[in-house]
Amino acid sequence: MAKPLVREFTTDQEVITAVQELETRGIDQENVYVLAHEKDDTRAIADAADANTIGTPEQGIGTAIKNVFRKRGDELRSKLEEIGLSSLEADEYEKKLDQGKVLVLVKGENNLDSWV
């Protein structure tokens, strides 16, 4: 599995704009994910941006069930690892989520070397 590209954002509007930019660059919506620290925020921002959340299809049923019983930080790190980040990267991004950042992740083959 290719490692996803990840960018951090501060506001919902920045996330929406970034997802729209990805769409105009030809990135398939199925490969774009949003993750915030709070579940409700993740769903609301993903819906507004027309992006995905990291769910059972990306994690597998076993991990999804385990996540029900995990603390939120552990669940976030697990989701990030399941989508293709290393445990070290997942830990660093989970800290960013703790600080209120919102992540946009792009899976799969893409042409985003210049997506900054």
PDB file of C-alpha atoms in Angstrom:
ATOM      1  CA  MET A   1       0.000   0.000   0.000  1.00  0.00           C
ATOM      2  CA  ALA A   2       1.338   3.424  -0.941  1.00  0.00           C
ATOM      3  CA  LYS A   3       1.708   5.855   1.918  1.00  0.00           C
ATOM      4  CA  PRO A   4      -0.993   8.531   1.808  1.00  0.00           C
ATOM      5  CA  LEU A   5      -0.190  12.193   1.409  1.00  0.00           C
ATOM      6  CA  VAL A   6      -1.260  14.241   4.431  1.00  0.00           C
ATOM      7  CA  ARG A   7      -1.849  17.950   4.945  1.00  0.00           C
ATOM      8  CA  GLU A   8      -2.943  19.773   8.087  1.00  0.00           C
ATOM      9  CA  PHE A   9      -5.532  22.540   8.196  1.00  0.00           C
ATOM     10  CA  THR A  10      -6.885  24.871  10.848  1.00  0.00           C
ATOM     11  CA  THR A  11     -10.359  25.710   9.561  1.00  0.00           C
ATOM     12  CA  ASP A  12     -13.221  23.841   7.929  1.00  0.00           C
ATOM     13  CA  GLN A  13     -13.104  26.244   4.989  1.00  0.00           C
ATOM     14  CA  GLU A  14      -9.428  25.440   4.361  1.00  0.00           C
ATOM     15  CA  VAL A  15     -10.337  21.747   4.239  1.00  0.00           C
ATOM     16  CA  ILE A  16     -13.217  22.354   1.808  1.00  0.00           C
ATOM     17  CA  THR A  17     -10.972  24.447  -0.448  1.00  0.00           C
ATOM     18  CA  ALA A  18      -8.228  21.799  -0.383  1.00  0.00           C
ATOM     19  CA  VAL A  19     -10.661  19.006  -1.278  1.00  0.00           C
ATOM     20  CA  GLN A  20     -12.030  21.105  -4.155  1.00  0.00           C
ATOM     21  CA  GLU A  21      -8.475  21.706  -5.368  1.00  0.00           C
ATOM     22  CA  LEU A  22      -7.807  17.970  -5.306  1.00  0.00           C
ATOM     23  CA  GLU A  23     -10.924  17.359  -7.366  1.00  0.00           C
ATOM     24  CA  THR A  24      -9.858  19.915  -9.980  1.00  0.00           C
ATOM     25  CA  ARG A  25      -6.469  18.179 -10.145  1.00  0.00           C
ATOM     26  CA  GLY A  26      -8.192  14.927 -11.053  1.00  0.00           C
ATOM     27  CA  ILE A  27      -7.954  13.096  -7.726  1.00  0.00           C
ATOM     28  CA  ASP A  28     -10.788  10.604  -7.314  1.00  0.00           C
ATOM     29  CA  GLN A  29     -13.066  11.546  -4.402  1.00  0.00           C
ATOM     30  CA  GLU A  30     -12.876   7.935  -3.182  1.00  0.00           C
ATOM     31  CA  ASN A  31      -9.201   8.532  -2.297  1.00  0.00           C
ATOM     32  CA  VAL A  32      -9.717  11.696  -0.205  1.00  0.00           C
ATOM     33  CA  TYR A  33     -10.244  11.430   3.563  1.00  0.00           C
ATOM     34  CA  VAL A  34     -10.786  13.912   6.373  1.00  0.00           C
ATOM     35  CA  LEU A  35      -9.887  13.305  10.012  1.00  0.00           C
ATOM     36  CA  ALA A  36     -10.457  15.603  13.008  1.00  0.00           C
ATOM     37  CA  HIS A  37     -10.010  14.829  16.689  1.00  0.00           C
ATOM     38  CA  GLU A  38     -13.744  14.626  17.410  1.00  0.00           C
ATOM     39  CA  LYS A  39     -15.914  12.123  15.515  1.00  0.00           C
ATOM     40  CA  ASP A  40     -18.753  14.602  14.996  1.00  0.00           C
ATOM     41  CA  ASP A  41     -16.332  17.182  13.595  1.00  0.00           C
ATOM     42  CA  THR A  42     -14.840  14.592  11.250  1.00  0.00           C
ATOM     43  CA  ARG A  43     -18.280  13.676   9.883  1.00  0.00           C
ATOM     44  CA  ALA A  44     -19.456  17.286   9.544  1.00  0.00           C
ATOM     45  CA  ILE A  45     -16.296  18.480   7.785  1.00  0.00           C
ATOM     46  CA  ALA A  46     -16.163  15.433   5.501  1.00  0.00           C
ATOM     47  CA  ASP A  47     -19.811  15.966   4.533  1.00  0.00           C
ATOM     48  CA  ALA A  48     -19.245  19.670   3.841  1.00  0.00           C
ATOM     49  CA  ALA A  49     -16.097  18.945   1.808  1.00  0.00           C
ATOM     50  CA  ASP A  50     -17.578  15.930  -0.012  1.00  0.00           C
ATOM     51  CA  ALA A  51     -14.760  13.722   1.281  1.00  0.00           C
ATOM     52  CA  ASN A  52     -14.584  10.390   3.101  1.00  0.00           C
ATOM     53  CA  THR A  53     -13.953   9.408   6.680  1.00  0.00           C
ATOM     54  CA  ILE A  54     -11.703   6.501   7.679  1.00  0.00           C
ATOM     55  CA  GLY A  55     -14.164   3.733   8.455  1.00  0.00           C
ATOM     56  CA  THR A  56     -14.571  -0.018   8.474  1.00  0.00           C
ATOM     57  CA  PRO A  57     -13.672  -0.540   4.776  1.00  0.00           C
ATOM     58  CA  GLU A  58     -10.281   1.126   5.329  1.00  0.00           C
ATOM     59  CA  GLN A  59      -9.600  -0.393   8.759  1.00  0.00           C
ATOM     60  CA  GLY A  60     -11.099  -3.837   8.496  1.00  0.00           C
ATOM     61  CA  ILE A  61     -13.819  -5.165  10.758  1.00  0.00           C
ATOM     62  CA  GLY A  62     -11.433  -6.376  13.487  1.00  0.00           C
ATOM     63  CA  THR A  63      -9.773  -2.996  13.945  1.00  0.00           C
ATOM     64  CA  ALA A  64     -13.119  -1.190  13.759  1.00  0.00           C
ATOM     65  CA  ILE A  65     -14.467  -3.338  16.593  1.00  0.00           C
ATOM     66  CA  LYS A  66     -11.318  -2.799  18.678  1.00  0.00           C
ATOM     67  CA  ASN A  67     -11.625   0.952  18.148  1.00  0.00           C
ATOM     68  CA  VAL A  68     -15.003   0.936  19.905  1.00  0.00           C
ATOM     69  CA  PHE A  69     -13.172   0.102  23.136  1.00  0.00           C
ATOM     70  CA  ARG A  70     -10.093   2.298  22.664  1.00  0.00           C
ATOM     71  CA  LYS A  71      -9.449   5.778  23.988  1.00  0.00           C
ATOM     72  CA  ARG A  72      -9.855   8.436  21.294  1.00  0.00           C
ATOM     73  CA  GLY A  73      -6.104   9.010  20.847  1.00  0.00           C
ATOM     74  CA  ASP A  74      -5.491   5.288  20.402  1.00  0.00           C
ATOM     75  CA  GLU A  75      -8.363   5.084  17.930  1.00  0.00           C
ATOM     76  CA  LEU A  76      -6.993   7.996  15.880  1.00  0.00           C
ATOM     77  CA  ARG A  77      -3.500   6.493  15.749  1.00  0.00           C
ATOM     78  CA  SER A  78      -4.989   3.151  14.708  1.00  0.00           C
ATOM     79  CA  LYS A  79      -6.961   4.781  11.884  1.00  0.00           C
ATOM     80  CA  LEU A  80      -3.885   6.613  10.641  1.00  0.00           C
ATOM     81  CA  GLU A  81      -1.830   3.416  10.679  1.00  0.00           C
ATOM     82  CA  GLU A  82      -4.558   1.442   8.890  1.00  0.00           C
ATOM     83  CA  ILE A  83      -4.647   3.995   6.083  1.00  0.00           C
ATOM     84  CA  GLY A  84      -0.890   3.576   5.570  1.00  0.00           C
ATOM     85  CA  LEU A  85       1.123   5.777   7.948  1.00  0.00           C
ATOM     86  CA  SER A  86       3.856   4.422  10.199  1.00  0.00           C
ATOM     87  CA  SER A  87       3.239   4.300  13.949  1.00  0.00           C
ATOM     88  CA  LEU A  88       5.657   7.215  14.410  1.00  0.00           C
ATOM     89  CA  GLU A  89       3.839   9.302  11.788  1.00  0.00           C
ATOM     90  CA  ALA A  90       0.476   8.359  13.276  1.00  0.00           C
ATOM     91  CA  ASP A  91       1.668   9.494  16.707  1.00  0.00           C
ATOM     92  CA  GLU A  92       2.874  12.847  15.331  1.00  0.00           C
ATOM     93  CA  TYR A  93      -0.369  13.486  13.442  1.00  0.00           C
ATOM     94  CA  GLU A  94      -2.454  12.458  16.451  1.00  0.00           C
ATOM     95  CA  LYS A  95      -0.690  15.214  18.413  1.00  0.00           C
ATOM     96  CA  LYS A  96      -1.666  17.673  15.661  1.00  0.00           C
ATOM     97  CA  LEU A  97      -5.270  16.502  15.968  1.00  0.00           C
ATOM     98  CA  ASP A  98      -5.037  17.114  19.737  1.00  0.00           C
ATOM     99  CA  GLN A  99      -4.081  20.703  18.886  1.00  0.00           C
ATOM    100  CA  GLY A 100      -7.232  21.160  16.805  1.00  0.00           C
ATOM    101  CA  LYS A 101      -5.802  20.553  13.347  1.00  0.00           C
ATOM    102  CA  VAL A 102      -7.853  18.768  10.696  1.00  0.00           C
ATOM    103  CA  LEU A 103      -6.099  16.333   8.357  1.00  0.00           C
ATOM    104  CA  VAL A 104      -6.797  15.723   4.691  1.00  0.00           C
ATOM    105  CA  LEU A 105      -5.321  12.439   3.493  1.00  0.00           C
ATOM    106  CA  VAL A 106      -5.001  11.287  -0.110  1.00  0.00           C
ATOM    107  CA  LYS A 107      -4.600   7.551  -0.750  1.00  0.00           C
ATOM    108  CA  GLY A 108      -3.540   5.770  -3.889  1.00  0.00           C
ATOM    109  CA  GLU A 109      -1.421   6.686  -6.863  1.00  0.00           C
ATOM    110  CA  ASN A 110      -1.600  10.382  -7.653  1.00  0.00           C
ATOM    111  CA  ASN A 111       0.309  13.254  -9.192  1.00  0.00           C
ATOM    112  CA  LEU A 112       0.517  15.428  -6.094  1.00  0.00           C
ATOM    113  CA  ASP A 113       4.245  15.931  -5.699  1.00  0.00           C
ATOM    114  CA  SER A 114       3.524  19.655  -5.558  1.00  0.00           C
ATOM    115  CA  TRP A 115       0.475  19.546  -3.271  1.00  0.00           C
ATOM    116  CA  VAL A 116       1.587  21.924  -0.532  1.00  0.00           C
TER     117      VAL A 116
END
